[in-house]
Each structure stands twice: as C-alpha cells, then as structure tokens.
Coordinates of N, CA and C in Angstrom, one line a residue:
M1 N 189.6 176.7 48.8 CA 189.4 175.3 48.9 C 188.5 175.1 50.2
R2 N 187.5 174.3 50.1 CA 186.6 173.9 51.2 C 186.9 172.6 51.7
Y3 N 186.9 172.4 53.0 CA 187.2 171.1 53.6 C 186.6 171.0 55.0
V4 N 186.5 169.8 55.5 CA 186.0 169.5 56.8 C 187.1 169.2 57.7
E5 N 187.0 169.8 58.9 CA 188.1 169.6 59.9 C 187.5 169.3 61.3
C6 N 188.0 168.3 62.0 CA 187.6 168.0 63.3 C 188.5 168.7 64.3
S7 N 187.9 169.2 65.4 CA 188.6 169.9 66.4 C 187.8 169.9 67.7
S8 N 188.4 170.5 68.7 CA 187.7 170.6 70.0 C 186.7 171.7 69.8
T9 N 185.7 171.7 70.8 CA 184.7 172.7 70.8 C 185.3 174.1 70.9
T10 N 186.3 174.3 71.7 CA 186.9 175.6 71.9 C 187.5 176.1 70.6
V11 N 188.3 175.2 69.9 CA 188.9 175.7 68.7 C 187.9 175.9 67.6
A12 N 186.8 175.1 67.6 CA 185.8 175.3 66.6 C 185.1 176.7 66.7
Y13 N 184.8 177.1 67.9 CA 184.2 178.4 68.1 C 185.2 179.5 67.8
E14 N 186.5 179.3 68.2 CA 187.5 180.3 67.9 C 187.6 180.5 66.4
R15 N 187.6 179.5 65.6 CA 187.7 179.6 64.1 C 186.5 180.2 63.5
L16 N 185.3 179.8 64.0 CA 184.1 180.4 63.5 C 184.0 181.9 63.8
I17 N 184.3 182.3 65.0 CA 184.3 183.7 65.3 C 185.3 184.5 64.5
A18 N 186.5 183.9 64.2 CA 187.5 184.5 63.5 C 187.2 184.6 62.0
G19 N 186.1 184.0 61.5 CA 185.8 183.9 60.1 C 186.6 182.9 59.3
E20 N 187.1 181.9 60.0 CA 187.9 180.9 59.4 C 187.1 179.6 59.1
A21 N 185.8 179.6 59.5 CA 184.9 178.5 59.3 C 183.6 179.0 58.9
D22 N 182.9 178.3 58.1 CA 181.5 178.7 57.7 C 180.5 178.2 58.6
I23 N 180.7 177.0 59.2 CA 179.7 176.3 60.0 C 180.4 175.4 60.9
I24 N 179.9 175.2 62.2 CA 180.4 174.2 63.1 C 179.3 173.5 63.7
F25 N 179.5 172.3 64.1 CA 178.5 171.4 64.7 C 178.9 171.1 66.2
T26 N 178.1 171.5 67.1 CA 178.6 171.5 68.5 C 177.5 171.7 69.5
A27 N 177.8 171.5 70.8 CA 176.9 171.8 71.8 C 176.8 173.3 72.0
G28 N 176.0 173.8 72.9 CA 175.9 175.2 73.1 C 177.2 175.9 73.6
L29 N 177.2 177.2 73.4 CA 178.5 177.9 73.7 C 178.5 178.4 75.1
S30 N 179.7 178.7 75.6 CA 179.9 179.2 77.0 C 179.7 180.7 77.0
E31 N 179.7 181.3 78.2 CA 179.6 182.7 78.3 C 180.8 183.4 77.7
R32 N 182.0 182.8 77.9 CA 183.2 183.4 77.3 C 183.2 183.4 75.8
Q33 N 182.7 182.3 75.2 CA 182.6 182.3 73.8 C 181.6 183.3 73.2
L34 N 180.5 183.4 74.0 CA 179.5 184.4 73.6 C 180.1 185.8 73.6
Q35 N 180.8 186.1 74.7 CA 181.4 187.4 74.8 C 182.5 187.6 73.8
A36 N 183.2 186.6 73.4 CA 184.3 186.7 72.4 C 183.6 187.1 71.0
A37 N 182.5 186.5 70.8 CA 181.7 186.9 69.5 C 181.3 188.3 69.6
K38 N 180.7 188.8 70.7 CA 180.3 190.1 70.8 C 181.5 191.1 70.7
D39 N 182.6 190.8 71.2 CA 183.8 191.6 71.1 C 184.3 191.8 69.7
R40 N 184.0 190.8 68.9 CA 184.4 190.8 67.5 C 183.3 191.4 66.6
G41 N 182.2 191.7 67.2 CA 181.0 192.1 66.4 C 180.4 191.1 65.6
V42 N 180.5 189.8 66.0 CA 180.0 188.7 65.3 C 178.7 188.2 65.9
E43 N 177.7 188.0 65.1 CA 176.4 187.5 65.6 C 176.3 186.0 65.3
L44 N 176.2 185.2 66.3 CA 176.2 183.7 66.1 C 174.7 183.3 66.0
T45 N 174.5 182.3 65.1 CA 173.2 181.7 64.9 C 173.3 180.3 65.2
L46 N 172.5 179.8 66.2 CA 172.5 178.4 66.6 C 171.2 177.8 66.1
T47 N 171.3 176.8 65.2 CA 170.2 176.1 64.6 C 170.2 174.7 65.2
P48 N 169.2 174.3 66.0 CA 169.1 172.9 66.5 C 169.0 171.9 65.4
I49 N 169.8 170.9 65.4 CA 169.8 169.9 64.4 C 169.6 168.5 64.9
G50 N 169.6 168.3 66.3 CA 169.4 167.0 66.9 C 169.4 167.1 68.4
C51 N 169.2 166.0 69.1 CA 169.2 166.0 70.5 C 170.2 165.0 71.1
E52 N 170.7 165.3 72.3 CA 171.8 164.6 72.9 C 171.6 164.5 74.4
A53 N 172.2 163.5 75.0 CA 172.2 163.3 76.4 C 173.5 163.7 77.1
F54 N 173.5 164.4 78.2 CA 174.6 164.7 79.0 C 174.7 163.6 80.0
V55 N 175.8 162.9 80.1 CA 175.9 161.7 80.9 C 177.0 161.7 81.9
F56 N 176.8 160.9 83.0 CA 177.9 160.8 84.0 C 178.2 159.3 84.1
F57 N 179.5 159.0 84.3 CA 180.0 157.7 84.3 C 181.0 157.4 85.4
V58 N 181.1 156.1 85.8 CA 182.0 155.7 86.8 C 182.7 154.4 86.3
H59 N 183.7 153.9 87.1 CA 184.3 152.6 86.8 C 183.3 151.5 87.0
N60 N 183.4 150.5 86.2 CA 182.5 149.3 86.3 C 182.5 148.7 87.7
D61 N 183.6 148.8 88.4 CA 183.7 148.2 89.7 C 183.0 149.0 90.8
N62 N 182.6 150.2 90.5 CA 181.9 151.0 91.4 C 180.5 150.5 91.6
S63 N 180.0 150.2 92.8 CA 178.7 149.6 93.0 C 177.6 150.5 92.8
V64 N 177.8 151.8 92.7 CA 176.8 152.8 92.4 C 176.3 152.8 91.0
D65 N 175.0 152.6 90.7 CA 174.5 152.5 89.4 C 173.6 153.7 89.0
N66 N 173.1 154.4 90.0 CA 172.1 155.4 89.8 C 172.3 156.6 90.8
L67 N 172.2 157.8 90.3 CA 172.3 159.0 91.1 C 171.1 159.9 90.7
D68 N 170.5 160.6 91.7 CA 169.5 161.6 91.3 C 170.3 162.9 91.0
I69 N 169.6 163.9 90.4 CA 170.2 165.1 90.0 C 170.8 165.9 91.2
E70 N 170.1 165.9 92.3 CA 170.6 166.6 93.5 C 171.8 166.0 94.0
S71 N 172.0 164.6 93.9 CA 173.2 164.0 94.4 C 174.4 164.3 93.5
I72 N 174.1 164.4 92.2 CA 175.2 164.8 91.3 C 175.7 166.2 91.6
K73 N 174.7 167.1 91.9 CA 175.1 168.5 92.2 C 175.8 168.5 93.5
K74 N 175.5 167.7 94.5 CA 176.2 167.6 95.7 C 177.7 167.2 95.5
I75 N 177.9 166.3 94.6 CA 179.2 165.8 94.3 C 180.0 166.9 93.6
Y76 N 179.4 167.6 92.6 CA 180.2 168.6 91.9 C 180.2 169.9 92.5
S77 N 179.5 170.1 93.6 CA 179.6 171.3 94.4 C 180.6 171.1 95.6
G78 N 181.0 169.8 95.8 CA 182.0 169.5 96.8 C 181.3 169.2 98.2
Q79 N 180.0 169.2 98.2 CA 179.3 168.9 99.4 C 179.3 167.4 99.8
A80 N 179.3 166.5 98.7 CA 179.4 165.1 98.9 C 180.8 164.6 98.6
K81 N 181.5 164.0 99.5 CA 182.9 163.6 99.3 C 183.2 162.1 99.3
N82 N 182.2 161.3 99.7 CA 182.4 159.9 99.8 C 181.2 159.1 99.2
W83 N 181.5 158.1 98.5 CA 180.5 157.3 97.8 C 179.6 156.6 98.9
K84 N 180.0 156.5 100.1 CA 179.1 155.9 101.1 C 177.8 156.6 101.2
E85 N 177.7 157.9 100.9 CA 176.5 158.6 100.9 C 175.5 158.0 99.9
F86 N 176.0 157.3 98.9 CA 175.1 156.8 97.8 C 175.2 155.3 97.6
G87 N 175.6 154.6 98.7 CA 175.6 153.2 98.7 C 176.9 152.5 98.2
G88 N 177.9 153.3 98.0 CA 179.2 152.8 97.5 C 180.3 152.9 98.6
S89 N 181.5 153.0 98.2 CA 182.6 153.2 99.1 C 183.7 153.9 98.5
G90 N 184.5 154.6 99.3 CA 185.7 155.3 98.8 C 185.4 156.8 98.6
R91 N 186.5 157.6 98.7 CA 186.4 159.0 98.5 C 186.1 159.4 97.1
I92 N 185.2 160.3 96.8 CA 184.9 160.6 95.5 C 185.9 161.5 94.8
R93 N 186.3 161.1 93.6 CA 187.2 161.9 92.8 C 186.4 162.4 91.6
A94 N 186.0 163.7 91.6 CA 185.1 164.2 90.6 C 185.9 165.0 89.6
N95 N 186.1 164.4 88.4 CA 186.9 164.9 87.3 C 186.1 166.0 86.6
Q96 N 186.8 167.0 86.0 CA 186.2 168.0 85.2 C 187.0 168.2 83.9
R97 N 186.5 169.1 83.1 CA 187.1 169.5 81.9 C 187.5 171.0 81.9
Y98 N 188.3 171.4 81.0 CA 188.7 172.8 80.9 C 187.5 173.7 80.5
E99 N 187.5 174.9 81.0 CA 186.4 175.9 80.7 C 186.4 176.1 79.2
D100 N 185.2 176.2 78.6 CA 184.9 176.5 77.2 C 184.9 175.2 76.4
S101 N 185.3 174.0 77.0 CA 185.0 172.8 76.3 C 183.5 172.5 76.3
G102 N 183.0 171.8 75.4 CA 181.6 171.6 75.2 C 181.0 170.9 76.5
S103 N 181.7 169.9 77.0 CA 181.1 169.1 78.1 C 181.2 169.9 79.4
Q104 N 182.3 170.7 79.6 CA 182.4 171.6 80.8 C 181.3 172.7 80.7
T105 N 181.0 173.2 79.6 CA 179.9 174.2 79.4 C 178.6 173.5 79.8
A106 N 178.4 172.2 79.4 CA 177.2 171.5 79.7 C 177.1 171.3 81.2
L107 N 178.2 171.0 81.9 CA 178.3 170.8 83.3 C 177.9 172.1 84.0
M108 N 178.4 173.2 83.6 CA 178.1 174.5 84.2 C 176.6 174.8 84.1
S109 N 176.1 174.5 82.9 CA 174.6 174.7 82.7 C 173.8 173.8 83.6
F110 N 174.2 172.5 83.8 CA 173.6 171.6 84.6 C 173.6 172.1 86.1
M111 N 174.7 172.7 86.5 CA 174.9 173.1 87.9 C 174.2 174.5 88.2
A112 N 173.6 175.1 87.2 CA 173.0 176.4 87.4 C 172.2 176.5 88.7
G113 N 172.6 177.5 89.5 CA 171.9 177.7 90.8 C 172.7 177.0 91.9
T114 N 173.7 176.1 91.6 CA 174.5 175.5 92.6 C 176.0 175.8 92.2
K115 N 176.8 176.3 93.1 CA 178.1 176.6 92.8 C 179.0 175.4 92.5
L116 N 179.6 175.4 91.3 CA 180.5 174.3 90.9 C 181.8 174.5 91.7
M117 N 182.3 173.4 92.3 CA 183.5 173.5 93.1 C 184.7 173.6 92.1
K118 N 185.8 174.2 92.6 CA 187.0 174.3 91.9 C 187.6 172.9 91.8
A119 N 188.0 172.5 90.6 CA 188.5 171.1 90.4 C 189.8 170.9 91.2
P120 N 189.9 169.9 92.0 CA 191.2 169.6 92.7 C 192.3 169.4 91.6
G121 N 193.6 169.5 92.1 CA 194.7 169.3 91.2 C 194.7 167.9 90.5
K122 N 195.0 167.9 89.2 CA 195.1 166.7 88.4 C 193.8 166.1 88.1
T123 N 192.7 166.8 88.3 CA 191.3 166.2 87.9 C 190.7 167.0 86.8
T124 N 191.4 167.9 86.2 CA 190.9 168.7 85.0 C 191.5 168.1 83.8
M125 N 190.7 167.6 82.9 CA 191.2 166.9 81.7 C 191.0 167.8 80.5
S126 N 192.0 167.7 79.6 CA 192.0 168.6 78.4 C 191.1 168.0 77.3
T127 N 190.8 166.7 77.3 CA 190.0 166.2 76.2 C 188.9 165.3 76.8
M128 N 187.9 165.0 76.0 CA 186.9 164.0 76.5 C 187.5 162.6 76.6
G129 N 188.4 162.3 75.7 CA 189.1 161.0 75.8 C 189.8 160.9 77.1
G130 N 190.4 162.0 77.6 CA 191.2 162.0 78.8 C 190.3 161.7 80.0
I131 N 189.1 162.3 80.1 CA 188.3 162.1 81.2 C 187.7 160.7 81.3
V132 N 187.5 160.1 80.1 CA 187.0 158.7 80.0 C 188.2 157.8 80.5
R133 N 189.4 158.0 80.0 CA 190.5 157.2 80.4 C 190.8 157.3 81.9
E134 N 190.7 158.5 82.5 CA 191.0 158.7 83.9 C 190.0 157.9 84.8
V135 N 188.8 157.9 84.4 CA 187.8 157.2 85.2 C 188.0 155.6 85.0
S136 N 188.4 155.2 83.8 CA 188.5 153.8 83.5 C 189.8 153.2 84.2
L137 N 190.8 154.0 84.6 CA 192.0 153.4 85.2 C 191.7 152.7 86.4
Y138 N 192.3 151.5 86.6 CA 192.0 150.7 87.7 C 192.2 151.4 89.1
R139 N 193.3 152.2 89.2 CA 193.6 152.8 90.5 C 192.6 153.7 90.9
N140 N 191.7 154.2 90.0 CA 190.6 155.1 90.4 C 189.3 154.5 90.6
Y141 N 189.2 153.2 90.5 CA 187.8 152.6 90.3 C 186.9 152.8 91.4
E142 N 187.4 153.0 92.7 CA 186.5 153.2 93.8 C 186.0 154.7 93.9
S143 N 186.6 155.6 93.2 CA 186.4 157.0 93.4 C 186.0 157.8 92.3
A144 N 186.5 157.6 91.1 CA 186.3 158.5 90.0 C 184.9 158.6 89.4
I145 N 184.6 159.8 89.0 CA 183.3 160.1 88.3 C 183.7 161.1 87.2
G146 N 183.1 160.9 86.0 CA 183.3 161.9 85.0 C 182.0 162.1 84.2
F147 N 182.1 162.9 83.2 CA 180.9 163.3 82.4 C 181.3 163.5 80.9
S148 N 180.3 163.3 80.1 CA 180.5 163.6 78.6 C 179.2 163.6 78.0
F149 N 179.1 163.3 76.7 CA 177.9 163.2 75.9 C 177.7 161.7 75.5
L150 N 176.4 161.3 75.4 CA 176.1 159.9 75.1 C 176.8 159.5 73.8
F151 N 176.8 160.3 72.7 CA 177.4 159.9 71.5 C 178.9 159.6 71.6
Y152 N 179.6 160.5 72.4 CA 181.0 160.2 72.5 C 181.3 158.9 73.3
T153 N 180.6 158.7 74.4 CA 180.9 157.5 75.2 C 180.4 156.2 74.5
A154 N 179.3 156.3 73.8 CA 178.7 155.1 73.2 C 179.3 154.8 71.8
E155 N 179.6 155.8 71.0 CA 180.0 155.6 69.6 C 181.5 155.8 69.4
M156 N 182.1 156.7 70.2 CA 183.5 157.0 69.9 C 184.5 156.4 70.9
A157 N 184.3 156.6 72.2 CA 185.2 156.1 73.2 C 185.1 154.6 73.4
Q158 N 183.9 154.1 73.6 CA 183.6 152.7 73.7 C 184.5 152.0 74.7
N159 N 184.7 152.6 75.8 CA 185.6 152.0 76.9 C 184.8 151.1 77.8
S160 N 185.2 149.8 77.7 CA 184.4 148.8 78.5 C 184.6 148.8 80.0
D161 N 185.6 149.7 80.4 CA 185.9 149.8 81.9 C 185.0 150.8 82.6
I162 N 184.2 151.5 81.9 CA 183.3 152.5 82.5 C 181.9 152.1 82.3
K163 N 181.0 152.6 83.2 CA 179.6 152.4 83.0 C 178.8 153.7 83.1
L164 N 177.9 153.9 82.3 CA 177.0 155.1 82.4 C 176.1 155.0 83.6
L165 N 175.9 156.1 84.3 CA 175.0 156.0 85.4 C 173.5 156.4 85.0
K166 N 172.6 155.7 85.6 CA 171.2 156.2 85.5 C 171.1 157.5 86.3
V167 N 170.3 158.4 85.8 CA 170.0 159.6 86.5 C 168.5 159.7 86.8
N168 N 168.2 159.8 88.1 CA 166.8 159.7 88.5 C 166.1 158.4 88.1
G169 N 167.0 157.4 88.1 CA 166.5 156.0 87.7 C 166.3 155.7 86.3
V170 N 166.8 156.6 85.4 CA 166.6 156.5 83.9 C 168.0 156.3 83.3
Y171 N 168.2 155.3 82.5 CA 169.5 155.0 81.8 C 169.5 155.9 80.6
P172 N 170.7 156.5 80.3 CA 170.7 157.4 79.1 C 170.8 156.6 77.8
S173 N 169.9 156.8 76.9 CA 169.9 156.1 75.7 C 169.2 156.9 74.6
R174 N 169.3 156.6 73.4 CA 168.5 157.4 72.4 C 167.0 157.2 72.6
E175 N 166.6 156.1 73.1 CA 165.2 155.9 73.4 C 164.7 156.8 74.5
S176 N 165.5 156.9 75.6 CA 165.1 157.7 76.8 C 165.2 159.2 76.5
I177 N 166.1 159.5 75.5 CA 166.1 160.9 75.0 C 164.8 161.2 74.2
A178 N 164.5 160.3 73.3 CA 163.4 160.5 72.4 C 162.0 160.5 73.2
N179 N 161.9 159.7 74.2 CA 160.6 159.7 74.9 C 160.6 160.7 76.1
G180 N 161.7 161.5 76.3 CA 161.7 162.5 77.3 C 161.9 162.1 78.7
T181 N 162.2 160.8 78.9 CA 162.4 160.3 80.3 C 163.7 160.6 80.9
Y182 N 164.8 160.6 80.0 CA 166.1 161.0 80.6 C 166.2 162.4 80.9
P183 N 166.5 162.8 82.1 CA 166.3 164.2 82.6 C 167.4 165.2 82.1
I184 N 168.5 164.8 81.5 CA 169.5 165.8 81.2 C 169.7 165.7 79.7
A185 N 168.7 166.1 78.9 CA 168.8 166.1 77.4 C 168.8 167.5 76.9
S186 N 169.5 167.7 75.8 CA 169.5 169.1 75.2 C 169.7 168.9 73.7
K187 N 169.6 170.0 73.1 CA 169.8 170.1 71.6 C 171.3 170.3 71.3
F188 N 171.7 169.9 70.1 CA 173.0 170.3 69.6 C 172.8 171.0 68.3
Y189 N 173.8 171.8 67.9 CA 173.5 172.8 66.9 C 174.5 172.8 65.7
A190 N 173.9 173.4 64.6 CA 174.8 173.9 63.5 C 174.9 175.4 63.8
V191 N 176.1 175.9 64.0 CA 176.4 177.2 64.4 C 177.0 178.0 63.3
T192 N 176.5 179.1 62.9 CA 177.0 180.0 61.8 C 177.2 181.4 62.4
A193 N 178.0 182.1 61.6 CA 178.4 183.5 62.0 C 178.3 184.5 60.8
G194 N 177.2 184.3 60.0 CA 177.1 185.3 58.9 C 177.9 185.0 57.7
S195 N 178.2 183.7 57.4 CA 179.0 183.3 56.3 C 178.3 183.7 55.0
D196 N 179.1 184.2 54.0 CA 178.5 184.5 52.7 C 178.6 183.3 51.7
N197 N 178.9 182.1 52.2 CA 178.9 180.9 51.4 C 177.5 180.5 51.1
P198 N 177.1 180.5 49.9 CA 175.7 180.3 49.5 C 175.2 178.8 49.8
N199 N 176.1 178.0 50.1 CA 175.8 176.6 50.3 C 175.4 176.3 51.8
V200 N 175.7 177.2 52.7 CA 175.5 177.0 54.1 C 174.0 176.8 54.4
K201 N 173.2 177.7 54.0 CA 171.7 177.6 54.3 C 171.2 176.3 53.7
A202 N 171.6 176.0 52.4 CA 171.0 174.8 51.8 C 171.4 173.6 52.6
F203 N 172.7 173.6 53.1 CA 173.1 172.4 53.8 C 172.3 172.3 55.1
I204 N 172.1 173.4 55.8 CA 171.3 173.3 57.1 C 169.9 172.8 56.8
D205 N 169.3 173.4 55.7 CA 168.0 173.0 55.3 C 167.9 171.5 55.1
W206 N 169.0 170.9 54.4 CA 169.0 169.5 54.2 C 169.1 168.7 55.5
I207 N 169.9 169.2 56.4 CA 170.0 168.5 57.7 C 168.7 168.4 58.4
L208 N 167.9 169.4 58.3 CA 166.6 169.5 58.9 C 165.5 168.8 58.1
S209 N 165.8 168.3 57.0 CA 164.9 167.5 56.2 C 164.7 166.1 56.7
E210 N 163.8 165.4 56.2 CA 163.6 164.0 56.6 C 164.8 163.2 56.3
Q211 N 165.4 163.4 55.2 CA 166.6 162.6 54.9 C 167.8 163.0 55.8
G212 N 167.9 164.3 56.1 CA 169.0 164.7 57.0 C 168.8 164.2 58.4
Q213 N 167.6 164.2 58.9 CA 167.3 163.7 60.2 C 167.5 162.2 60.3
Y214 N 167.3 161.5 59.2 CA 167.6 160.1 59.2 C 169.1 159.9 59.4
I215 N 169.9 160.7 58.7 CA 171.3 160.5 58.8 C 171.8 160.9 60.3
V216 N 171.2 161.9 60.9 CA 171.4 162.2 62.3 C 171.2 161.0 63.2
Q217 N 170.1 160.3 62.9 CA 169.8 159.1 63.7 C 170.8 158.0 63.4
E218 N 171.1 157.8 62.1 CA 172.0 156.7 61.8 C 173.4 156.8 62.3
V219 N 173.9 158.0 62.5 CA 175.2 158.1 63.0 C 175.3 158.0 64.5
G220 N 174.1 158.0 65.2 CA 174.1 157.7 66.6 C 173.5 158.8 67.5
Y221 N 173.0 159.9 66.9 CA 172.3 160.9 67.7 C 170.8 160.7 67.7
T222 N 170.1 161.6 68.3 CA 168.6 161.5 68.3 C 168.1 162.6 67.5
P223 N 167.3 162.4 66.5 CA 166.8 163.5 65.7 C 165.9 164.4 66.4
L224 N 165.6 165.6 65.8 CA 164.7 166.5 66.4 C 163.3 166.0 66.5
F225 N 162.6 166.4 67.5 CA 161.2 166.0 67.6 C 160.5 167.0 68.6
P226 N 159.2 167.2 68.6 CA 158.6 168.1 69.5 C 158.5 167.4 70.9
N227 N 159.2 168.0 71.9 CA 159.2 167.4 73.2 C 159.6 168.5 74.2
E228 N 158.7 168.8 75.1 CA 158.9 169.9 76.1 C 160.0 169.5 77.1
N229 N 160.4 168.2 77.2 CA 161.4 167.9 78.2 C 162.8 168.1 77.6
I230 N 162.9 168.4 76.4 CA 164.2 168.7 75.8 C 164.5 170.2 76.1
N231 N 165.6 170.5 76.8 CA 166.0 171.9 77.1 C 166.5 172.6 75.9
E232 N 166.1 173.8 75.8 CA 166.6 174.7 74.7 C 168.1 175.0 75.0

C-alpha cells in the first residue's frame, strides 16, 4: 500500500535511509544524516524542486525590525547579548532547534565560519511550532528571537504575535526570493535513495514541469528559476 505521511525532517530522513519511504520533500540534510546514509551504503539524490527563505522572527512588541547578517551571527554566536546593540531593549533570548531538524541544519549552514553557541537551557525547541510559540509568548516579548522557513511561518503557523525580521533591509517574501534580493534563500528538495518504484521519477519530472511548478507556487513556495543569488 502506498500512502503519504507527514513527519519531522529527522524522521523523514531516517525512514528514507531505512528504505521505508520512496521520496521525501525537505530542506537539505545535516552532516549526521549524510553520514547515516553512508553508513547504510545508501546514496541520496537531492533534486531541487523549489526555493524557500530562511527567516528570523521576534515578538511584535520588539522594536527591532531589521538585522544584518553579521548582527544575526553575533546573536547566535553569543557575542551579542542585549537588544540595545540593535536599537531595542532587553537581554536577547536566542532560541534554537534540535540538531538534524531542517531549520537547525539551515541555521548551522547560515553560521558557517562562525561558531554557533550552545543553546542555553530551555531554549532548544523540539518542533517548529514550539519555537514560534516560545517567541510569541508575552513574557518573552522583549528578548526572544527564533528562526524557521517562510512557508511555515506564513502558511502554517500564522501566529499574529510574531513578526518576521528584514535581513539586510529586505523583508522575506516570495517576491524577494524570486528577484534575489532576500539574502538567505535556498532550494528545497525531493530526496530519493534508489527506490525501485517506477512512479518516483515520473512524479519528480511532473513536479519540475510547468504544471508542477505552478502547484509549487500555488501552495506558497517559490518555483525554481535561474538566479545566482539562490544558494545550492
């Protein structure tokens, strides 16, 4: 029997590597997931099917609306500890996710070349919903910052108590992804591991077709397009 199942990024990669799934749709994999595939003798194929923005957000009552990339790296390396450095107020509470989650993998990629600080106690969230809720709670409004993907925050979480930050002065949107102005954009993938299901290739070919890319756009993502500002 064939069926579709929703799960976390971690579980999706585990099932794919174990041969329990034909195809998964996700952000890029972590080093541990890549090693797990190698240990099982599994070769993963990542086929780009659309584009997405990695976003940072704070509580609506935080006066900070914009951070540049270096400022975000200062926060997540532990060098910047108070919002006063960026025109706000209060001690910064920088939430993270568990290793191997899609958004934590994206954070680690973003921080490449800068050491990511160890998350303080009770600031590591098990789900993307958890990190959004933690930032939206009133008691944290002066301090909390979190991260996720544009699709999740805009289409799924839809929490009116948070606001997405501009990065380098550019607000994350499908338009700013498409025109290459939002600086933290990347591709997301259909990932396979040598399935013998004859429908897998046909399905991926359809996703990459004009009709498939239209569906990618309609559900809230940004379709593929030639743009050197999109990171592989």
